[in-house]
Structures are given as C-alpha cells and as structure tokens.
Short mmCIF file of C-alpha atoms and ligand atoms in Angstrom, two decimals:
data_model
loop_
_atom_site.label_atom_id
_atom_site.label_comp_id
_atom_site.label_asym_id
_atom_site.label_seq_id
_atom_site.Cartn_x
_atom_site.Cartn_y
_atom_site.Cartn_z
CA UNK A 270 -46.55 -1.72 39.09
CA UNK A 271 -47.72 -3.27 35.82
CA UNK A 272 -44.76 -5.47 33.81
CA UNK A 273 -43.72 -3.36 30.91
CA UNK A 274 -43.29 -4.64 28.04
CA UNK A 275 -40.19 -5.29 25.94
CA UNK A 276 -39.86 -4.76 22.52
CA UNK A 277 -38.71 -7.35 19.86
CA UNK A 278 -37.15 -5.54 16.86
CA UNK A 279 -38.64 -7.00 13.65
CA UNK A 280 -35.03 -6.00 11.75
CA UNK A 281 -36.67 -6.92 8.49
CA UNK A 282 -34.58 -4.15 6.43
CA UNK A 283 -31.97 -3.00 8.50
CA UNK A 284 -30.38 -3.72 12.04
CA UNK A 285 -28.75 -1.28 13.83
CA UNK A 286 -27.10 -3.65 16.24
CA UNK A 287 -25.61 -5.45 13.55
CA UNK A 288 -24.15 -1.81 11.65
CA UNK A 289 -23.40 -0.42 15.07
CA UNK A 290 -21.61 -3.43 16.91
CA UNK A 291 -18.92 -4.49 13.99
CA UNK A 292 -19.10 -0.98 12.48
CA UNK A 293 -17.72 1.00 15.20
CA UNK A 294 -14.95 -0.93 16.86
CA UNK A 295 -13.48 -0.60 13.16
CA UNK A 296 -14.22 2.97 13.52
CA UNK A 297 -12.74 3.56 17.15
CA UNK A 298 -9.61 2.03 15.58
CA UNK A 299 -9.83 4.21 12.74
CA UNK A 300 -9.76 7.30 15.12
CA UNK A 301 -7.05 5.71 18.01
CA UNK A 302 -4.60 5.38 14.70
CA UNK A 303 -5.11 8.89 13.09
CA UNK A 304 -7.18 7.67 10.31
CA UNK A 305 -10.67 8.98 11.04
CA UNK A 306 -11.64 12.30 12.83
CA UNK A 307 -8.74 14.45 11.07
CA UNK A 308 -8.66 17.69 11.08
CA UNK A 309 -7.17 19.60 8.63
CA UNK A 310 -6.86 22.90 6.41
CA UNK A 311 -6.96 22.69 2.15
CA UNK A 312 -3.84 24.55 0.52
CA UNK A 313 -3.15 24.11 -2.46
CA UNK A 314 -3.86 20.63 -3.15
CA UNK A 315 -2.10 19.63 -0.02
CA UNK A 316 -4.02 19.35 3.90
CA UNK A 317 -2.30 20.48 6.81
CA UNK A 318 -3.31 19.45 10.43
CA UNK A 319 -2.99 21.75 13.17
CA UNK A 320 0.10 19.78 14.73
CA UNK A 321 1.90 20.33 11.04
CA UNK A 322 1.42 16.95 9.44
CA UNK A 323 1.29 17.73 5.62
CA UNK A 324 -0.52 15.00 3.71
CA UNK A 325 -2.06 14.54 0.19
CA UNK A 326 -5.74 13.39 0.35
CA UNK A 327 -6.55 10.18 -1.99
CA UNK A 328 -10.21 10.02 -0.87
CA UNK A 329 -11.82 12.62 -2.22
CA UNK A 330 -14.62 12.13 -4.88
CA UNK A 331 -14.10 15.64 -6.60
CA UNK A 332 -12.30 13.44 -9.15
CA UNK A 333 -11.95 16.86 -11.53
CA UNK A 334 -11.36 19.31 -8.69
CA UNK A 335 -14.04 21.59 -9.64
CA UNK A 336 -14.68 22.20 -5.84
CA UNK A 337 -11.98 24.34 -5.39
CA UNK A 338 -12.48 26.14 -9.44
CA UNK A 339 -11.87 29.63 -9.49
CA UNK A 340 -14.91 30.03 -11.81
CA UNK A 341 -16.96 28.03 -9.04
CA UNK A 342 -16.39 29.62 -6.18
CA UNK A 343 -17.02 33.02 -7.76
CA UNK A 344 -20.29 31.55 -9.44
CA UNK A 345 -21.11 30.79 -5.75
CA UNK A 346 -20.55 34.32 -4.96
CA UNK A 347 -21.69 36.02 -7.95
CA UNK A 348 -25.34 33.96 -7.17
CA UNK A 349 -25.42 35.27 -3.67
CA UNK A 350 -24.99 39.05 -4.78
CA UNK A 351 -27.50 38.74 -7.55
CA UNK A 352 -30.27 37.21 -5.05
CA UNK A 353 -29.61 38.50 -2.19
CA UNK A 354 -30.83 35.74 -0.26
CA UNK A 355 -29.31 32.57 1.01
CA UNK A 356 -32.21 30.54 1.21
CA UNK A 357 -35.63 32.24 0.95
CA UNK A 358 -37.46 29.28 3.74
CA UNK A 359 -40.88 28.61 2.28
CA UNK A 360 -41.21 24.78 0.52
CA UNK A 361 -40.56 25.79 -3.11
CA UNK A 362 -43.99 24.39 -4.47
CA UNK A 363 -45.53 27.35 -2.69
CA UNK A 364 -42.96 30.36 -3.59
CA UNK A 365 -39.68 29.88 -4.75
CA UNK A 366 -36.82 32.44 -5.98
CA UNK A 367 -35.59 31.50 -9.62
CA UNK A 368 -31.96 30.34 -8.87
CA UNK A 369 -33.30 26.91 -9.05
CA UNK A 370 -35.40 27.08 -12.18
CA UNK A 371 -32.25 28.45 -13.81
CA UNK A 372 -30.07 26.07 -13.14
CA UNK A 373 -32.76 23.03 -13.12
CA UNK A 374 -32.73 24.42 -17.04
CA UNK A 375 -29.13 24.51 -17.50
CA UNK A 376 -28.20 21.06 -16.28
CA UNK A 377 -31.56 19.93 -18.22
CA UNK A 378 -29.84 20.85 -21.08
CA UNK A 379 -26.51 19.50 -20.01
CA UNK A 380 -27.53 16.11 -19.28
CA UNK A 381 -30.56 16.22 -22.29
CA UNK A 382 -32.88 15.64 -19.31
CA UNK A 383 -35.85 16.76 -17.34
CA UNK A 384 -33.27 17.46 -14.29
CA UNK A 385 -34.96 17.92 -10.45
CA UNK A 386 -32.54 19.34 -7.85
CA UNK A 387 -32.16 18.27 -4.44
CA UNK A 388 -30.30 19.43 -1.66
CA UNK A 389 -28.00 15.80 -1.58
CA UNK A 390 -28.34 12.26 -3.28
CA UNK A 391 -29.36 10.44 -0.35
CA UNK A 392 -32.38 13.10 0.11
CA UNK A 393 -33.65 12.33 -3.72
CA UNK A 394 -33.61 8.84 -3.28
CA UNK A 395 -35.12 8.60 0.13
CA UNK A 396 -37.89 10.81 -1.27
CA UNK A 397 -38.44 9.27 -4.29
CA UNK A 398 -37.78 5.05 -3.59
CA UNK A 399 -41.27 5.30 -1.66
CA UNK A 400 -43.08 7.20 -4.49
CA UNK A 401 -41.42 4.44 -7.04
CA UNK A 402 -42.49 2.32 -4.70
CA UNK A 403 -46.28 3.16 -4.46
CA UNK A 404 -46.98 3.36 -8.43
CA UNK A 405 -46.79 7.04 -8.10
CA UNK A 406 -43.35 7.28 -9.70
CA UNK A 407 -43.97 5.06 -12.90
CA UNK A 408 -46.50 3.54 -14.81
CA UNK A 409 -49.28 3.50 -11.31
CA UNK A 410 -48.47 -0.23 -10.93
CA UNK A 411 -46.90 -1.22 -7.33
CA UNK A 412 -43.14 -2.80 -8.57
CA UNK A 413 -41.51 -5.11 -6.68
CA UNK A 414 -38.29 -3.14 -5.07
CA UNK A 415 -35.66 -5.07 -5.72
CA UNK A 416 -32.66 -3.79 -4.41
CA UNK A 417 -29.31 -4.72 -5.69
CA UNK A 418 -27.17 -6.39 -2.41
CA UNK A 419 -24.21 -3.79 -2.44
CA UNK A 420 -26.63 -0.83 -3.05
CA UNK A 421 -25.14 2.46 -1.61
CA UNK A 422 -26.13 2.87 1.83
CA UNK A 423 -28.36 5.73 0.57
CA UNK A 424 -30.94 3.36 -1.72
CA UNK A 425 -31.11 0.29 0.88
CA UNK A 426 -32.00 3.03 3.73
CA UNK A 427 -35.40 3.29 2.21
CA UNK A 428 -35.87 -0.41 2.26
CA UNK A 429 -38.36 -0.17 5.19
CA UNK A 430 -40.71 3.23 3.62
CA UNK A 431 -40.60 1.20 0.48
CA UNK A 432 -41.85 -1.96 2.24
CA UNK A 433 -44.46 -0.60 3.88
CA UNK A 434 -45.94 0.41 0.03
CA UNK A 435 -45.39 -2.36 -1.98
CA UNK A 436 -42.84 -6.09 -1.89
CA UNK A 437 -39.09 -5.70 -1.08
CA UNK A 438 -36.91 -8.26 -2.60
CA UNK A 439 -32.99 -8.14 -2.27
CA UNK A 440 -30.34 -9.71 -5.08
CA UNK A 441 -26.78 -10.53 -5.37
CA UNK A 442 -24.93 -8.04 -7.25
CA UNK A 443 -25.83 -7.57 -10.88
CA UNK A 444 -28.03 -10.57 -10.21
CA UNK A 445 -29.37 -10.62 -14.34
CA UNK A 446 -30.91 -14.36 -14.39
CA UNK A 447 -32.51 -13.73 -10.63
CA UNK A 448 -34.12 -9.82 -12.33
CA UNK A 449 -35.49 -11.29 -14.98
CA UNK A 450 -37.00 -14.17 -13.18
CA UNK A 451 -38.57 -11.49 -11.22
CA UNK A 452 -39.91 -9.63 -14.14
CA UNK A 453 -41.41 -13.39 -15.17
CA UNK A 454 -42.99 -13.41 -12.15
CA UNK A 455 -44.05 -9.53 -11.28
CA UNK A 456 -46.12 -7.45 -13.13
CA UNK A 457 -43.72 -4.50 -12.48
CA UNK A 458 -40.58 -4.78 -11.28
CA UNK A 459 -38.11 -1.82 -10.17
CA UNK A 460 -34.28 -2.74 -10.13
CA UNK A 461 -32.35 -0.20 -7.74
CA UNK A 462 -28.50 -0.22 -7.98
CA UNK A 463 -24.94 2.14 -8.37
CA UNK A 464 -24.78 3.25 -11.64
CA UNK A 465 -20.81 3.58 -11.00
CA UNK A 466 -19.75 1.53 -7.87
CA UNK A 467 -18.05 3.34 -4.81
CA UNK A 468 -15.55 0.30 -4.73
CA UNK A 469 -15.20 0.68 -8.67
CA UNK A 470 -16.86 -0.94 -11.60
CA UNK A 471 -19.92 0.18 -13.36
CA UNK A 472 -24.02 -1.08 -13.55
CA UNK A 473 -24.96 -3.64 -16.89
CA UNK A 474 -26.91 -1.05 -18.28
CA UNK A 475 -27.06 -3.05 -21.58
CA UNK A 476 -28.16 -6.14 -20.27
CA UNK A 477 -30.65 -4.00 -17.81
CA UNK A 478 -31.89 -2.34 -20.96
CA UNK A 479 -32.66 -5.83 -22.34
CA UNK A 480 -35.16 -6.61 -19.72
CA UNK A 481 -36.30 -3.29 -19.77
CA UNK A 482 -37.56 -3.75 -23.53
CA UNK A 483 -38.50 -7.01 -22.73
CA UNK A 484 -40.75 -6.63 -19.49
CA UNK A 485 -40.84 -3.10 -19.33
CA UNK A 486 -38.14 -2.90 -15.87
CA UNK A 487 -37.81 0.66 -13.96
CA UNK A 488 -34.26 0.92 -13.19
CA UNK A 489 -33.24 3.41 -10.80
CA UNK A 490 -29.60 4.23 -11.39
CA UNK A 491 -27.02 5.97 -8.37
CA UNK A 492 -24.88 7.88 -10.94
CA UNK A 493 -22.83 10.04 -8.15
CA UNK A 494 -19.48 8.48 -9.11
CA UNK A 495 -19.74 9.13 -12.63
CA UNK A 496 -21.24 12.35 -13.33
CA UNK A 497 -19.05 14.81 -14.60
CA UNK A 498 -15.80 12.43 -14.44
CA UNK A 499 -17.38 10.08 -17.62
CA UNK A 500 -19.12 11.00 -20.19
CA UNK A 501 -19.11 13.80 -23.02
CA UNK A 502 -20.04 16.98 -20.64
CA UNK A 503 -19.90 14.60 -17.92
CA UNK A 504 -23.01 13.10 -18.64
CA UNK A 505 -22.31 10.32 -16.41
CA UNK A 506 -22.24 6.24 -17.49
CA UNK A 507 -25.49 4.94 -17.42
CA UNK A 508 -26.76 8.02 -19.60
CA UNK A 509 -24.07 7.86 -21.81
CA UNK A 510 -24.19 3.75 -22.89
CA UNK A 511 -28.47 3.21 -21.61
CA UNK A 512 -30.22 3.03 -25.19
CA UNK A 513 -33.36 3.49 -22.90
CA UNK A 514 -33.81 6.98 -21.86
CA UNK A 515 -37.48 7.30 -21.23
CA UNK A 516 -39.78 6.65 -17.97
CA UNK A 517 -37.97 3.16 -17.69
CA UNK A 518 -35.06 4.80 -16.17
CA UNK A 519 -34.72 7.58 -13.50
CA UNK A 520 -30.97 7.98 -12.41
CA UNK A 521 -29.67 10.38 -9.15
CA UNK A 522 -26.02 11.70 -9.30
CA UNK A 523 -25.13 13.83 -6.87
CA UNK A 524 -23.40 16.93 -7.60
CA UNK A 525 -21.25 17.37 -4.64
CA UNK A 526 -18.42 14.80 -6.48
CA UNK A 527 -16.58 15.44 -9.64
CA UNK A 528 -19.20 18.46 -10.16
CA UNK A 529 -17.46 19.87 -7.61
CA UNK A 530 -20.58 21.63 -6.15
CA UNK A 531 -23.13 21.20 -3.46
CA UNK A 532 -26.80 19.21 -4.30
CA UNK A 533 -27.92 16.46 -6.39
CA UNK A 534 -29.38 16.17 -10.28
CA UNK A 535 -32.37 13.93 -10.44
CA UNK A 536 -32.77 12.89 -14.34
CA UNK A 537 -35.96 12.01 -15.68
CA UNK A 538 -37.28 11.61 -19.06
CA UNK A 539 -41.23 11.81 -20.49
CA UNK A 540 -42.88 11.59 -17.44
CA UNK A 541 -45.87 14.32 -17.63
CA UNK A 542 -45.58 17.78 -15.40
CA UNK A 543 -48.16 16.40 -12.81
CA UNK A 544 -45.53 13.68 -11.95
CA UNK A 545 -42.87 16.45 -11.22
CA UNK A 546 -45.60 17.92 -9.13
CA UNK A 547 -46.00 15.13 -7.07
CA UNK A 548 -42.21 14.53 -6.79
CA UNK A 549 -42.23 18.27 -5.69
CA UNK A 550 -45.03 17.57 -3.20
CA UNK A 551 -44.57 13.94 -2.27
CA UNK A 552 -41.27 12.76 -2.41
CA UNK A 553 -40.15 13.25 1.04
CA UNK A 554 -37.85 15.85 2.07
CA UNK A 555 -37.97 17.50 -1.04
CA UNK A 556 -41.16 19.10 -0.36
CA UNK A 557 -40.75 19.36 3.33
CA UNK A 558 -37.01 20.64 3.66
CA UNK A 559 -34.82 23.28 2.03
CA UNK A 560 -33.68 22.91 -1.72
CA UNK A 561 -30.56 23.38 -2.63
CA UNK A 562 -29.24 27.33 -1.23
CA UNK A 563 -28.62 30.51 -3.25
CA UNK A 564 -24.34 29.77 -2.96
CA UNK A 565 -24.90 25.79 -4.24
CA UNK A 566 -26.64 27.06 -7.31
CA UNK A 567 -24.40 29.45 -8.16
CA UNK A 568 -21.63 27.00 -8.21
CA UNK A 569 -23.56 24.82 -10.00
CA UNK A 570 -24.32 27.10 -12.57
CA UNK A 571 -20.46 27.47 -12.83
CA UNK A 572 -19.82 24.19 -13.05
CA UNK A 573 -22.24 23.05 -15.51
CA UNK A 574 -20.63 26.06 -18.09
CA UNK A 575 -17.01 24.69 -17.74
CA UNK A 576 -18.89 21.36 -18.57
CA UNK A 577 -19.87 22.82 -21.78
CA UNK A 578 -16.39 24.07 -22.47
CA UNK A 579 -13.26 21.95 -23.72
CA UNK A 580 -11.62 22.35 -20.01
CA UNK A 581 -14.48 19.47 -18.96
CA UNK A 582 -12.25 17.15 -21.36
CA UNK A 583 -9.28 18.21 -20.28
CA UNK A 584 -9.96 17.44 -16.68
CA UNK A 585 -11.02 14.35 -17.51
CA UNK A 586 -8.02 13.55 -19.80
CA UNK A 587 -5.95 14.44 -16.61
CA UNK A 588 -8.14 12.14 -14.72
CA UNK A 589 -7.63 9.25 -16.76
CA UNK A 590 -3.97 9.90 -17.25
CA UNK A 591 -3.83 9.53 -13.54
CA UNK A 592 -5.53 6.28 -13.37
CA UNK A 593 -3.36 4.93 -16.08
CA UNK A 594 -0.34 6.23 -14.27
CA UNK A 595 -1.22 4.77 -11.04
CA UNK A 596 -2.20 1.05 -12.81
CA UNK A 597 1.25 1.13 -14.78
CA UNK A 598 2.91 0.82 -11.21
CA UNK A 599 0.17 -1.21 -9.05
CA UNK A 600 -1.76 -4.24 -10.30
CA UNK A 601 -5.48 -4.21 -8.73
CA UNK A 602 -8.92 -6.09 -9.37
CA UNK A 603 -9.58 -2.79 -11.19
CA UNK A 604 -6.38 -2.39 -13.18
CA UNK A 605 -7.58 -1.21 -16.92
CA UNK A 606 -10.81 0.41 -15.86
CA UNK A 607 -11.51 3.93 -16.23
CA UNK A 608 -13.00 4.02 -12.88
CA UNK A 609 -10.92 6.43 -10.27
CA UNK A 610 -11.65 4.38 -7.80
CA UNK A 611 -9.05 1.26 -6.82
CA UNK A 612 -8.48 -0.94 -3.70
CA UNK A 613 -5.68 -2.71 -2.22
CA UNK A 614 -7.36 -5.58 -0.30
CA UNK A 615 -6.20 -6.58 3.13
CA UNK A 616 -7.85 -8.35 6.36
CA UNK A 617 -10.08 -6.56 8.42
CA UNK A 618 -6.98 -7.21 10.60
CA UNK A 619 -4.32 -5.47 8.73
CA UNK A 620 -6.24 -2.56 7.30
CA UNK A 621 -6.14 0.27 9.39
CA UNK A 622 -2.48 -0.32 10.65
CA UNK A 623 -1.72 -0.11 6.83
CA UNK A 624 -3.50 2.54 6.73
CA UNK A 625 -1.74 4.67 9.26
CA UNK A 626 1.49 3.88 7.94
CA UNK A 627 0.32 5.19 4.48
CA UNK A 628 -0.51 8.59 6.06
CA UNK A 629 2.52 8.68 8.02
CA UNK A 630 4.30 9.01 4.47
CA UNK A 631 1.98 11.69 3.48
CA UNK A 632 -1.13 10.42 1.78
CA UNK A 633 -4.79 9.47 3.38
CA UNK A 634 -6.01 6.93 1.89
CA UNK A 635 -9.49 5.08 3.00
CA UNK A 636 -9.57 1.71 4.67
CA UNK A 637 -13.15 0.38 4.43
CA UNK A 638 -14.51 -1.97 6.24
CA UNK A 639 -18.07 -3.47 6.90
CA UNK A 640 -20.61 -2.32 7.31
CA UNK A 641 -18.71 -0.14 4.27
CA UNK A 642 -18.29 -2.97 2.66
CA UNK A 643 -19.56 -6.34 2.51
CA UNK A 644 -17.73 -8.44 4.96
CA UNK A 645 -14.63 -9.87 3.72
CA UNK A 646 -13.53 -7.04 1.22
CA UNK A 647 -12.12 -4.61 3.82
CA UNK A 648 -8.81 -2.55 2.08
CA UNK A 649 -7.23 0.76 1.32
CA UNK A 650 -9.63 2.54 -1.29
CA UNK A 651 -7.31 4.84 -3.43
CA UNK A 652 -9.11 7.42 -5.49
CA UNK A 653 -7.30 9.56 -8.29
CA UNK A 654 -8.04 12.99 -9.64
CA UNK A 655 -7.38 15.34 -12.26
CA UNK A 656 -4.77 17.49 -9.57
CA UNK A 657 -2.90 14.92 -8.42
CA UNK A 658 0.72 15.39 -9.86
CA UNK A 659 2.65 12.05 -11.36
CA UNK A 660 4.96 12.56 -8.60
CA UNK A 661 2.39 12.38 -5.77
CA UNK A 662 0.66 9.49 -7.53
CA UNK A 663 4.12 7.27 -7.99
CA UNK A 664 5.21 8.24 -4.28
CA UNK A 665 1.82 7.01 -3.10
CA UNK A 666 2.57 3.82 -5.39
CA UNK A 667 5.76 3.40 -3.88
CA UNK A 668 4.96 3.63 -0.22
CA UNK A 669 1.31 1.20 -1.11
CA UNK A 670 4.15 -1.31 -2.83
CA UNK A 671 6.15 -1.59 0.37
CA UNK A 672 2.99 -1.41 3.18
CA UNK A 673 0.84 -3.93 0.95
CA UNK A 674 3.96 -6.32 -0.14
CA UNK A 675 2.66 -9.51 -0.06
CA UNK A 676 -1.08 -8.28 -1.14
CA UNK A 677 -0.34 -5.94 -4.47
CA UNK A 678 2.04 -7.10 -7.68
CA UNK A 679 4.39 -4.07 -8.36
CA UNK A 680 4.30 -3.91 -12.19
CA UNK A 681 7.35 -1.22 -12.46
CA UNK A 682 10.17 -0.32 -10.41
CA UNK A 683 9.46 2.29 -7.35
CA UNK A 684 11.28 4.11 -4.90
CA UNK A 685 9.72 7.02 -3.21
CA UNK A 686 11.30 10.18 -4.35
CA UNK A 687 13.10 12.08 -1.49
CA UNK A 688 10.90 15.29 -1.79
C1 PLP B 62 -21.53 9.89 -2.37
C2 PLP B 62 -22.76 9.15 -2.71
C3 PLP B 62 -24.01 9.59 -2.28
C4 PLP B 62 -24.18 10.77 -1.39
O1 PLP B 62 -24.48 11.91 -2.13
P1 PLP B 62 -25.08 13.16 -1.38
O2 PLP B 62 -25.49 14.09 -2.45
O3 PLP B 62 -23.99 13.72 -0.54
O4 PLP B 62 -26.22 12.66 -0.56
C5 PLP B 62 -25.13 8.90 -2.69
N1 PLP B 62 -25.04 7.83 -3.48
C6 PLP B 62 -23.86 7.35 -3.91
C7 PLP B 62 -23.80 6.16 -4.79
C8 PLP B 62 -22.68 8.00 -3.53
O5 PLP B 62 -21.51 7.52 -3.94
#
C-alpha cells in the first residue's frame, strides 16, 4: 500500500478547529443548563415549554413585533390565495411569478432604493461579497476586501470566495486611519462592516462617507439590526445619516428582524439594469436557489404598508420607551443609545450559570460567548421590544441587578414584583 497523504489546512480565512473546539464546550454548557436547545410554544407574548416553564423571551430581534401582526400574517395568507403557489421552482431569471416584482417595488419605494430580495441576509452577502469582489459589483476594478474584525459571521464567511478573486485584508473595528491608508495605497478599496452592531452601537457612516468622497470607497453596510426599528419608515441607520447614496454604498438588511417577515432587502442605488442582471445570474445562491416564497412576500408586503402608516412610529416610540425604561434602572456600556440591544458583561466563567438563573425567574436572555463574540466580551445580551410591558422589563432589571451584583450599577431602586 502506497502512504497516503495528509492534508495541511491552509486556515487562511477561517478555522474550523478553532470555532468548533472553544465554541462548543460553551455551547454543551449552554444546553446541560437549559439555556440553548429550548423548546417552546409563543402565546401571547409569553413562551411556554412543554414541562410548563413560562418565560418572557429577551432575545428576539423582532424589536417591533411585526412577526406576530395581525395584518402580517393575513398578508402571508392573503398572498398564498391570490397565487396559488408556494414557490413556483424555476431560478427566477428564467420565469418567475410577480409576487416578487411587487414587493421588490414596494420596498423600492419604501427605502427610496433599487431593492433586490433574497431569501436571508447571509445568502445576499455570500452571493454578492465575491461579485464585489471581482469588479463585477462596482466600478470593474478588483477592491481590496477589507473586512471589518467583528464583521457578522455572515460577511467574514465569504472571506475565502472573495480571496480567491481579488486581496483580503482584515481591520480592527471601525479602523478609520488603517481604511484610509488602504485607500492611499489601493486603487479600489471595499470596506465591509455592521451597519448596526449585534452587540449594539452603530457603523461611522460619516466618517466612511468622507473617504468615500475622497477615494471613491465601496462600503458594504449589514443593516439587519436597524431596518425597520430606526429610521423614518424604518429606513434603517446607515440610509438614514449616509449623505452618499449612490454605487459607493450597497447595504443588506434582512427582513426577518424588526420587519417581522421572512427574506432580506438588498439596497442599491444607480447601478445600470445589466448589473442587477448579473446579481440575478451571478451572485451565488440567488440565481441558483429559491427566492424568497409566495407566504414571505405576502408578509412583506404587509409589513412594508404598516411602515408607511403612523403605527411604524408608534412601534418604534414603544421601542425606545423600552430602552429608556430598561437604562433608567441598569447602567451598561450602551446606556443612552437607541440601540435595543444591551449586555451585562461577565467571564466566560460566570455567564451561562447567570444565565440559567435569569431564566429560572422567567426571562431568556442570551449569554454570548466566542466564537459569538470576540474573546473576552462574553455576557448576557438583553434585547428590548416594542411588546415588552414596563413590568416585564423592571422585573427582568430586578432579577439582572441581583444575578450580575458586582458587574452592573443599579441606577434606581428594584424589587421584583410578586406577579
Ligand atoms: C441576523 C443577522 C443576519 C442574518 O440574517 P438572515 O436574513 O437570517 O440571513 C445577517 N447579518 C446580520 C448583521 C444579522 O444581525
């Protein structure tokens, strides 16, 4: 028998043994302590698992509860009975029903964009980083990627399609001196980053816009946790404060978060049909694998007509009062921000069994851990929304307060409410 031969891994972009090996054991914890793997039925704002423990969920991204919207779920239903078809499988560049072209012009209009669907987020950007990537998304020029560190998971996962088109650089976060010396030094350079943060806080879009006057910069914006819960009609952060909406910026958002829907908005501006056709033909799943179905755009249409409507501001005035409840008891890194997103940080140690006694009083929130997280920032990630009442946000407080002691200053007095 020949020797076979073993293969080195080059793990230029990404390193499974790294993910999986620290990843899981915080994972398995998770799970042993009731914290992952849950199972549990929706009613009425409140889950219930099957061995009766009632708990409310604060890690859930539909941050204006559209998900569960009367007017959504029937849109879902009302699309289904007017097409009669769930999904109609042929790639839509050869024969397509026109749910999607109607709502592709609705949230075009919405967002005063050219708006591509996609079936999810992380399918638009895997499709179209590699197009960016090749000059076929852009201006023709091959950028230099350069991916911000704490990208979502979803953006640095096409690290390795991307590298194998053009250069691959990596930054610290909001790295502006280290972009721009790249733009010195590049011909084209392509920034990728969160346009909202999942662990709170929100992209420089000004400063961003600055080099993208100055050396012509793509930046590709991750809107998902800002569409719909910012914004007049939800149009998201970086398209409501980036002066520079034209080819120089392409920003994702999914839909499936405060939309409260199923899919993902891809917002371009004055880039020529033939560009959508290649994005249509080229850009990875989205030519190969189902768009979004008949149900998704139907809720989508829904949504994006209570987003024209004064309920949209509403919502979000319920949102923020929820954030500003929840800060007037806790002080975090975040305190102030209109993000819905906060953290109480503790060890990698302490995390999940403060977790666990969180949900034992009734609330789930997140602990997050790396590869989550970068290394070092593990905590409980607390997000608000419009449905949560006062009382379940200052009895979360309260029980946070007495878990988290030494970690979180109590800024008003708390007590959990017998209830
Ligand atoms: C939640 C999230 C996603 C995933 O969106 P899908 O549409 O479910 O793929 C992608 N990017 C960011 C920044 C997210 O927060």
């Amino acid at each position: 028998m020949t020797a076979q031969q073993a293969i080195t891994p080059a793990h230029k972009y990404r390193n499974n043994d790294k993910a999986v090996g620290v990843g899981n054991a915080f994972w398995d914890s998770s799970e042993r302590n009731g914290l992952a793997g849950i199972v549990a039925e929706l009613d009425n704002g409140v889950l219930r698992t099957a061995e009766g423990h009632e708990f409310v969920n604060f890690t859930c991204c539909s941050y204006l509860d559209l998900d569960s919207h009367p007017k959504v779920i029937e849109g879902a239903i009302a699309a289904l009975r007017q097409y009669g078809v769930l999904d109609h499988c042929i790639p839509r560049s050869r024969v397509q029903i026109p749910a999607l072209l109607e709502l592709e012009a609705s949230l075009s209009e919405l967002f005063r964009a050219e708006v591509v669907s996609a079936i999810s987020a992380g399918v638009a950007s895997a499709g179209l980083l590699p197009l960016i990537a090749s000059g076929h998304l852009g201006n023709g020029i091959r950028p230099l990627m350069l991916f911000d560190k704490n990208c979502h998971v979803s953006l640095a996962g096409a690290k390795p399609a991307c590298a194998d088109e053009t250069e691959i650089a990596t930054c610290e976060h909001h790295d502006i001196d280290f972009i721009e010396d790249m733009c010195k030094r590049y011909e084209r350079v392509c920034y990728v980053v969160d346009g909202s943060d999942s662990l709170g806080g929100y992209a420089p879009v000004l400063e961003l816009a600055r080099l993208q006057e100055k050396y012509g910069l793509l930046a590709y914006y991750d809107d998902s946790h800002s569409l719909s819960a910012y914004g007049k009609r939800g149009i998201g952060y970086v398209r409501s404060h980036s002066p520079v909406l034209d080819e120089r910026t392409i920003t994702v958002a999914t839909l499936n978060k405060a939309f409260g829907t199923s899919g993902a908005a891809i917002m371009l501006d004055g880039y020529p049909k033939a560009t959508l056709r290649v994005i249509e033909r080229f850009a990875g799943a989205l030519c190969y694998s189902q768009p979004m179905n008949t149900a998704a755009v139907g809720a989508s249409l829904a949504s994006a007509d209570i987003h024209r409507t004064e309920e949209l501001a509403t919502l979000q005035g319920r949102l923020q009062a929820n954030i500003k409840l929840f800060d007037s008891y806790l002080k975090t890194n975040h305190i102030g921000t209109e993000y819905p997103i906060r953290v109480i940080p503790f060890s990698d140690d302490a995390v999940i069994d403060a977790g666990r006694r969180v949900f034992e009083a009734g609330f789930y929130v997140s602990p997050v851990f790396f590869p989550i997280v970068a290394r070092g920032t593990a905590g409980l990630r607390v997000m608000l929304r419009a449905g949560q009442t006062s009382l379940q946000v200052r009895d979360l407080c309260a029980v946070l307060a007495e878990v988290g002691a030494s970690r979180v200053r109590v800024l008003n007095e708390l007590s959990k409410e017998a209830s």
